Amino acid sequence: MIVLGIESSCDETAAAVVRDDRKILSNIVFSQLDEHRPYGGVVPEIAARSHLVHIDDIVGRAMAESGVNFADLDGVAATGGPGLIGGVLVGVMTAKAIALVHDLPLLAVNHLEAHALTARLSDDPAFPYLLLLVSGGHCQLLDVEGPGAYRLYGATLDDAVGEAFDKTAKLLGLPYPGGPAIEDAARRGRADRFAFPRPMRGRKGCDFSFSGLKTAVARTIHGLADPAADTADAAASFQAAVADILADRTANAIDRFRCDHGDGTLVVAGGVAANATLRARLAALAKSKDFAFVAPPPALCTDNAAMVAWAGIERLRLGLIDGLDFAPRPRWPLDAA
Ligand code: KG4
Ligand code: ZN
């Protein structure tokens, strides 16, 4: 089984061809970062137009590099939401056109499900597993029982964790996207320099909160005589606080998962899962709780189309095919997938 995947829900125009033996035949990601950077974040209108300009070329490159023809495909998958609707429309319409012309099944993939199932493309953990999904728009702990079968254990009450990275980077005068910029600055800083808060730590349940952390960073920075001199320490201290929060909430989720299913695997996914400090911390937590740990390679954590193609393969195997009347969804919670 071979599936073409298309991703266009945010600021990456991406296409990939993946085979059901977990072989990635091609994986092209075009980042629009240079177009959005002057604005300090993604501008939806610019993103939509840029997807439109680039998508045909990116799909063409993914097909050429894969060495297969449209006639060899078994399906075409595109992110159907959630995300910036202009971009999602471009990807879904492209996929529908390909499906129609080449008589292929269409698979409208929930972007969060694509992140959630990436670990099965890179490492193949069995269902059910515990998922910590940490991206620019989401921060959730989920019991993943299979494609389309998710149980929410907890989620952020305010900012997503990637959003906290991006907003904190802005406060610190670091470029967009903030996650990689903070991780880089933190390497030169002292994590014990500033005692930032750990919202929700020690509380029952699996919910998160990050807005107080971001406010504390703002207050601390504004109180410094020369904030630029302390950027690295602030970045390292912020990252340490995030690691503590994620580890604390995930520990509770592991205990709950164990009650539900027994021993299992902790999987981390989404753009923030590319962060080496956070990966190491979560790996140590899993080990201390006798859970296995899977984190996909960083290039498969940030937005890409291989994960969309893979989610398409998982859905196609189950016969979960979508009609050509599928309507893109700006919002699409995973536990209603
Ligand atoms: O999954 P993703 O590529 O797009 C969404 O679906 O949101 O995640 C993007 C988010 C951004 O907030 C970005 O700052 C964050 O992931 N991110 C990171 C790192 N790389 C990307 N956060 C922390 N450390 C990183 N190395
Ligand atoms: Zn994403």
Coordinates of C-alpha atoms and ligand atoms in Angstrom, one line a residue:
M1 CA 0.0 0.0 0.0
I2 CA 1.4 3.4 -1.0
V3 CA -0.2 6.7 0.0
L4 CA 0.6 10.3 -1.0
G5 CA 0.2 12.7 1.9
I6 CA -0.3 16.5 1.8
E7 CA 0.1 18.9 4.7
S8 CA -0.9 22.6 4.6
S9 CA -2.6 23.5 7.9
C10 CA -0.1 26.1 9.1
D11 CA 3.1 27.5 7.5
E12 CA 4.6 24.4 6.0
T13 CA 3.6 23.3 2.5
A14 CA 4.5 19.6 2.5
A15 CA 4.0 16.4 0.5
A16 CA 5.3 12.9 1.0
V17 CA 4.9 9.4 -0.3
V18 CA 4.9 6.6 2.3
R19 CA 4.6 2.8 2.0
D20 CA 2.8 0.6 4.5
D21 CA 6.0 -1.2 5.4
R22 CA 6.9 2.1 7.1
K23 CA 9.3 3.2 4.3
I24 CA 9.2 6.9 3.5
L25 CA 9.8 7.1 -0.2
S26 CA 9.9 10.9 -0.2
N27 CA 9.2 13.7 2.3
I28 CA 9.3 17.3 1.0
V29 CA 8.7 20.2 3.4
F30 CA 8.7 23.8 2.2
S31 CA 8.8 26.2 5.1
Q32 CA 7.2 29.6 4.7
L33 CA 9.2 30.9 7.6
D34 CA 10.9 33.7 5.7
E35 CA 7.5 35.1 4.6
H36 CA 6.1 35.2 8.1
R37 CA 9.2 36.1 10.2
P38 CA 8.9 39.9 9.7
Y39 CA 5.5 39.7 11.5
G40 CA 6.7 37.6 14.4
G41 CA 4.2 34.8 13.7
V42 CA 2.1 33.1 11.1
V43 CA -0.1 35.5 9.1
P44 CA -3.1 33.3 7.9
E45 CA -3.7 35.2 4.6
I46 CA 0.0 35.1 3.6
A47 CA 0.0 31.4 4.5
A48 CA -3.0 30.6 2.4
R49 CA -1.6 32.4 -0.7
S50 CA 1.8 30.8 -0.3
H51 CA 0.3 27.3 -0.1
L52 CA -1.5 28.0 -3.3
V53 CA 1.6 29.2 -5.1
H54 CA 3.8 26.2 -3.9
I55 CA 1.6 23.2 -3.5
D56 CA 1.7 21.8 -7.1
D57 CA 5.5 22.1 -7.2
I58 CA 5.9 20.4 -3.8
V59 CA 3.5 17.5 -4.7
G60 CA 5.3 17.1 -8.0
R61 CA 8.7 17.0 -6.3
A62 CA 7.4 14.4 -3.7
M63 CA 6.1 12.2 -6.5
A64 CA 9.3 12.5 -8.6
E65 CA 11.5 11.8 -5.7
S66 CA 9.5 8.8 -4.6
G67 CA 10.0 7.0 -7.9
V68 CA 6.4 5.9 -8.1
N69 CA 3.6 7.1 -10.4
F70 CA 0.1 8.3 -9.5
A71 CA -1.1 5.0 -10.9
D72 CA 1.0 3.2 -8.2
L73 CA -0.8 5.0 -5.4
D74 CA -3.5 3.4 -3.2
G75 CA -4.8 6.6 -1.8
V76 CA -4.3 10.3 -1.3
A77 CA -4.4 11.8 2.2
A78 CA -4.5 15.5 3.2
T79 CA -4.8 17.3 6.5
G80 CA -8.5 18.1 6.7
G81 CA -8.1 20.2 9.9
P82 CA -7.7 21.6 12.4
G83 CA -5.7 24.6 11.3
L84 CA -5.7 27.8 9.3
I85 CA -8.7 27.2 7.0
G86 CA -7.3 28.9 3.9
G87 CA -4.3 26.5 3.9
V88 CA -6.4 23.4 4.8
L89 CA -8.7 24.3 1.8
V90 CA -5.7 24.4 -0.6
G91 CA -4.4 21.0 0.6
V92 CA -7.8 19.3 0.6
M93 CA -8.8 20.6 -2.9
T94 CA -5.4 19.5 -4.3
A95 CA -6.0 16.0 -2.8
K96 CA -9.6 15.8 -4.1
A97 CA -8.4 16.7 -7.6
I98 CA -5.7 14.0 -7.5
A99 CA -8.2 11.5 -6.1
L100 CA -10.8 12.3 -8.8
V101 CA -8.4 12.3 -11.8
H102 CA -6.6 9.1 -10.7
D103 CA -9.6 7.4 -9.2
L104 CA -8.1 7.0 -5.7
P105 CA -9.7 6.9 -2.3
L106 CA -9.5 10.3 -0.4
L107 CA -8.3 10.3 3.2
A108 CA -9.1 13.5 5.2
V109 CA -6.7 13.3 8.1
N110 CA -7.0 15.1 11.4
H111 CA -3.7 16.9 11.8
L112 CA -3.5 15.9 15.5
E113 CA -4.1 12.2 14.6
A114 CA -1.2 12.5 12.1
H115 CA 1.0 13.7 15.0
A116 CA -0.5 11.0 17.3
L117 CA 0.3 8.1 14.9
T118 CA 3.8 9.3 13.8
A119 CA 5.4 7.0 16.4
R120 CA 4.0 4.0 14.5
L121 CA 5.8 5.2 11.4
S122 CA 9.1 5.7 13.2
D123 CA 9.0 2.9 15.8
D124 CA 5.8 0.9 15.7
P125 CA 4.5 0.9 19.3
A126 CA 1.3 -1.3 19.7
F127 CA -2.0 0.2 20.7
P128 CA -3.0 1.3 23.2
Y129 CA -0.3 3.8 24.2
L130 CA -0.1 7.0 26.2
L131 CA 0.5 10.1 24.1
L132 CA 1.8 13.5 25.1
L133 CA 0.9 15.8 22.2
V134 CA 2.8 19.1 22.4
S135 CA 2.6 21.4 19.4
G136 CA 2.1 25.1 18.6
G137 CA -1.7 24.8 19.0
H138 CA -2.1 21.9 21.5
C139 CA -0.9 20.4 24.7
Q140 CA -2.8 17.2 25.6
L141 CA -2.4 13.8 27.2
L142 CA -4.4 11.1 25.4
D143 CA -5.0 7.4 25.7
V144 CA -4.5 6.3 22.0
E145 CA -6.5 3.1 21.4
G146 CA -6.4 3.1 17.6
P147 CA -7.0 5.3 14.6
G148 CA -10.1 7.4 15.4
A149 CA -10.1 6.1 19.0
Y150 CA -8.8 8.6 21.5
R151 CA -9.6 9.3 25.2
L152 CA -8.5 12.7 26.5
Y153 CA -6.8 12.5 29.9
G154 CA -6.0 16.2 30.1
A155 CA -5.2 19.3 28.2
T156 CA -4.0 22.9 28.6
L157 CA -6.4 25.3 30.3
D158 CA -4.8 28.3 28.5
D159 CA -1.8 28.4 26.2
A160 CA -0.4 25.5 24.2
V161 CA 3.1 24.7 25.1
G162 CA 4.5 25.6 21.7
E163 CA 2.7 28.9 22.0
A164 CA 4.4 29.4 25.4
F165 CA 7.7 28.9 23.7
D166 CA 6.9 31.3 20.9
K167 CA 5.5 34.0 23.2
T168 CA 8.4 33.7 25.7
A169 CA 10.9 33.9 22.8
K170 CA 9.3 37.1 21.7
L171 CA 9.6 38.5 25.3
L172 CA 13.3 37.6 25.2
G173 CA 13.9 39.2 21.9
L174 CA 14.5 35.8 20.2
P175 CA 13.3 35.1 16.6
Y176 CA 10.2 33.1 15.5
P177 CA 9.6 30.2 15.9
G178 CA 10.5 30.4 19.5
G179 CA 11.0 26.7 20.3
P180 CA 14.2 26.2 18.4
A181 CA 15.5 29.7 19.4
I182 CA 14.9 29.1 23.1
E183 CA 16.4 25.6 22.9
D184 CA 19.5 27.1 21.3
A185 CA 19.9 30.0 23.7
A186 CA 19.3 27.7 26.7
R187 CA 22.4 25.7 25.8
R188 CA 24.5 28.7 26.9
G189 CA 22.4 29.5 30.0
R190 CA 22.0 28.4 33.6
A191 CA 18.7 26.7 34.3
D192 CA 18.8 27.4 38.0
R193 CA 19.3 31.2 37.6
F194 CA 15.6 32.2 37.7
A195 CA 13.0 30.3 39.8
F196 CA 10.0 30.5 37.4
P197 CA 6.7 29.0 38.6
R198 CA 5.5 25.5 37.7
P199 CA 1.7 26.0 37.4
M200 CA -0.4 22.9 38.3
R201 CA 2.6 21.0 39.7
G202 CA 1.5 18.5 42.4
R203 CA -2.1 18.9 41.5
K204 CA -4.3 15.9 40.7
G205 CA -5.2 15.1 37.1
C206 CA -3.5 15.7 33.8
D207 CA -4.4 19.3 32.8
F208 CA -1.7 21.9 32.1
S209 CA -1.3 25.7 32.4
F210 CA 1.4 27.9 31.0
S211 CA 0.1 31.4 31.0
G212 CA 1.4 32.1 34.6
L213 CA 4.9 30.9 33.5
K214 CA 4.9 33.3 30.6
T215 CA 3.8 36.2 32.8
A216 CA 6.5 35.4 35.3
V217 CA 9.2 35.5 32.6
A218 CA 7.8 38.9 31.4
R219 CA 7.9 40.3 34.9
T220 CA 11.4 39.0 35.6
I221 CA 12.8 40.3 32.3
H222 CA 11.3 43.7 32.7
G223 CA 12.9 44.0 36.2
L224 CA 16.5 43.4 34.9
A225 CA 18.9 46.3 34.1
D226 CA 20.2 44.6 31.0
P227 CA 17.8 41.9 29.9
A228 CA 19.8 41.0 26.8
A229 CA 22.7 39.9 29.0
D230 CA 20.5 37.4 30.7
T231 CA 18.6 35.9 27.7
A232 CA 20.4 32.6 27.8
D233 CA 19.7 32.1 31.6
A234 CA 16.1 33.1 31.1
A235 CA 15.7 30.7 28.2
A236 CA 17.3 27.8 30.2
S237 CA 15.2 28.6 33.3
F238 CA 12.0 28.7 31.2
Q239 CA 12.8 25.4 29.5
A240 CA 13.5 23.8 32.8
A241 CA 10.2 25.0 34.2
V242 CA 8.4 23.5 31.1
A243 CA 10.2 20.2 31.5
D244 CA 9.1 20.1 35.2
I245 CA 5.5 20.8 34.3
L246 CA 5.3 18.3 31.5
A247 CA 7.0 15.6 33.6
D248 CA 4.7 16.2 36.6
R249 CA 1.4 16.1 34.5
T250 CA 2.7 13.1 32.4
A251 CA 3.6 11.2 35.6
N252 CA -0.1 11.4 36.7
A253 CA -1.2 10.3 33.2
I254 CA 1.2 7.2 33.3
D255 CA -0.5 6.2 36.7
R256 CA -3.9 6.6 35.1
F257 CA -2.9 4.7 32.0
R258 CA -1.6 1.9 34.2
C259 CA -4.9 1.6 36.0
D260 CA -6.7 1.5 32.6
H261 CA -4.4 -0.8 30.7
G262 CA -1.4 -2.0 32.8
D263 CA 2.2 -1.3 31.6
G264 CA 2.6 0.6 28.4
T265 CA 4.5 3.0 26.2
L266 CA 4.8 6.8 26.6
V267 CA 4.9 8.5 23.2
V268 CA 5.7 12.1 22.7
A269 CA 4.7 13.9 19.5
G270 CA 4.2 17.4 17.9
G271 CA 6.7 20.2 17.2
V272 CA 7.7 20.7 20.8
A273 CA 8.8 17.1 21.0
A274 CA 11.7 18.0 18.8
N275 CA 13.3 19.6 21.9
A276 CA 16.2 17.5 23.2
T277 CA 16.0 18.6 26.9
L278 CA 12.3 17.8 27.0
R279 CA 12.8 14.4 25.3
A280 CA 15.5 13.5 27.7
R281 CA 13.3 14.4 30.7
L282 CA 10.3 12.4 29.5
A283 CA 12.5 9.4 28.6
A284 CA 13.9 9.5 32.2
L285 CA 10.3 9.8 33.6
A286 CA 9.1 6.8 31.5
K287 CA 12.1 4.7 32.7
S288 CA 11.5 5.6 36.3
K289 CA 7.9 4.4 35.9
D290 CA 8.8 1.2 33.9
F291 CA 7.2 2.5 30.8
A292 CA 8.7 2.2 27.3
F293 CA 9.4 5.5 25.6
V294 CA 9.1 6.6 21.9
A295 CA 9.9 10.0 20.5
P296 CA 9.9 10.2 16.6
P297 CA 13.0 11.8 15.0
P298 CA 12.8 15.6 15.3
A299 CA 12.1 16.1 11.6
L300 CA 8.9 13.9 12.0
C301 CA 7.9 15.8 15.1
T302 CA 7.5 19.2 13.4
D303 CA 4.9 19.5 10.7
N304 CA 5.5 17.3 7.7
A305 CA 3.5 15.2 5.2
A306 CA 5.0 11.8 5.9
M307 CA 2.9 11.7 9.1
V308 CA -0.2 12.6 7.1
A309 CA 0.5 9.9 4.6
W310 CA 1.1 7.4 7.4
A311 CA -2.2 8.3 9.2
G312 CA -3.8 7.9 5.7
I313 CA -2.4 4.4 5.5
E314 CA -3.6 3.5 9.0
R315 CA -7.1 4.8 8.1
L316 CA -7.1 3.1 4.7
R317 CA -6.3 -0.2 6.3
L318 CA -9.5 0.1 8.3
G319 CA -11.5 1.3 5.3
L320 CA -12.0 4.8 6.9
I321 CA -12.3 6.6 3.5
D322 CA -13.8 10.0 3.0
G323 CA -16.1 11.3 0.3
L324 CA -15.2 14.0 -2.1
D325 CA -17.7 16.2 -0.3
F326 CA -15.5 16.3 2.8
A327 CA -15.6 19.9 4.2
P328 CA -12.3 21.2 5.8
R329 CA -12.6 21.8 9.5
P330 CA -11.0 24.7 11.3
R331 CA -11.6 23.0 14.6
W332 CA -11.5 19.2 15.0
P333 CA -10.9 17.8 18.5
L334 CA -9.1 14.5 18.5
D335 CA -11.4 12.7 20.9
A336 CA -14.2 13.4 18.4
A337 CA -12.2 12.2 15.4
Ligands
KG4_1 O1 3.6 20.5 15.4 P1 4.1 21.8 14.9 O2 5.2 21.9 13.9 O3 3.0 22.7 14.3 C1 1.7 22.7 15.0 O4 0.9 21.8 14.6 O5 1.5 23.6 15.8 O6 4.6 22.7 16.2 C2 5.1 24.0 16.1 C3 5.5 24.4 17.5 C4 6.0 25.9 17.6 O7 5.3 26.5 18.6 C5 7.5 25.8 17.8 O8 8.0 26.8 18.5 C6 7.6 24.5 18.5 O9 6.6 23.6 17.9 N1 8.9 23.8 18.4 C7 9.7 23.7 19.5 C8 10.9 23.1 19.0 N2 10.8 23.0 17.6 C9 9.5 23.5 17.3 N3 9.5 23.9 20.8 C10 10.6 23.6 21.6 N4 11.8 23.1 21.2 C11 12.0 22.9 19.9 N5 13.2 22.4 19.5
ZN2 ZN 1.5 20.1 13.9

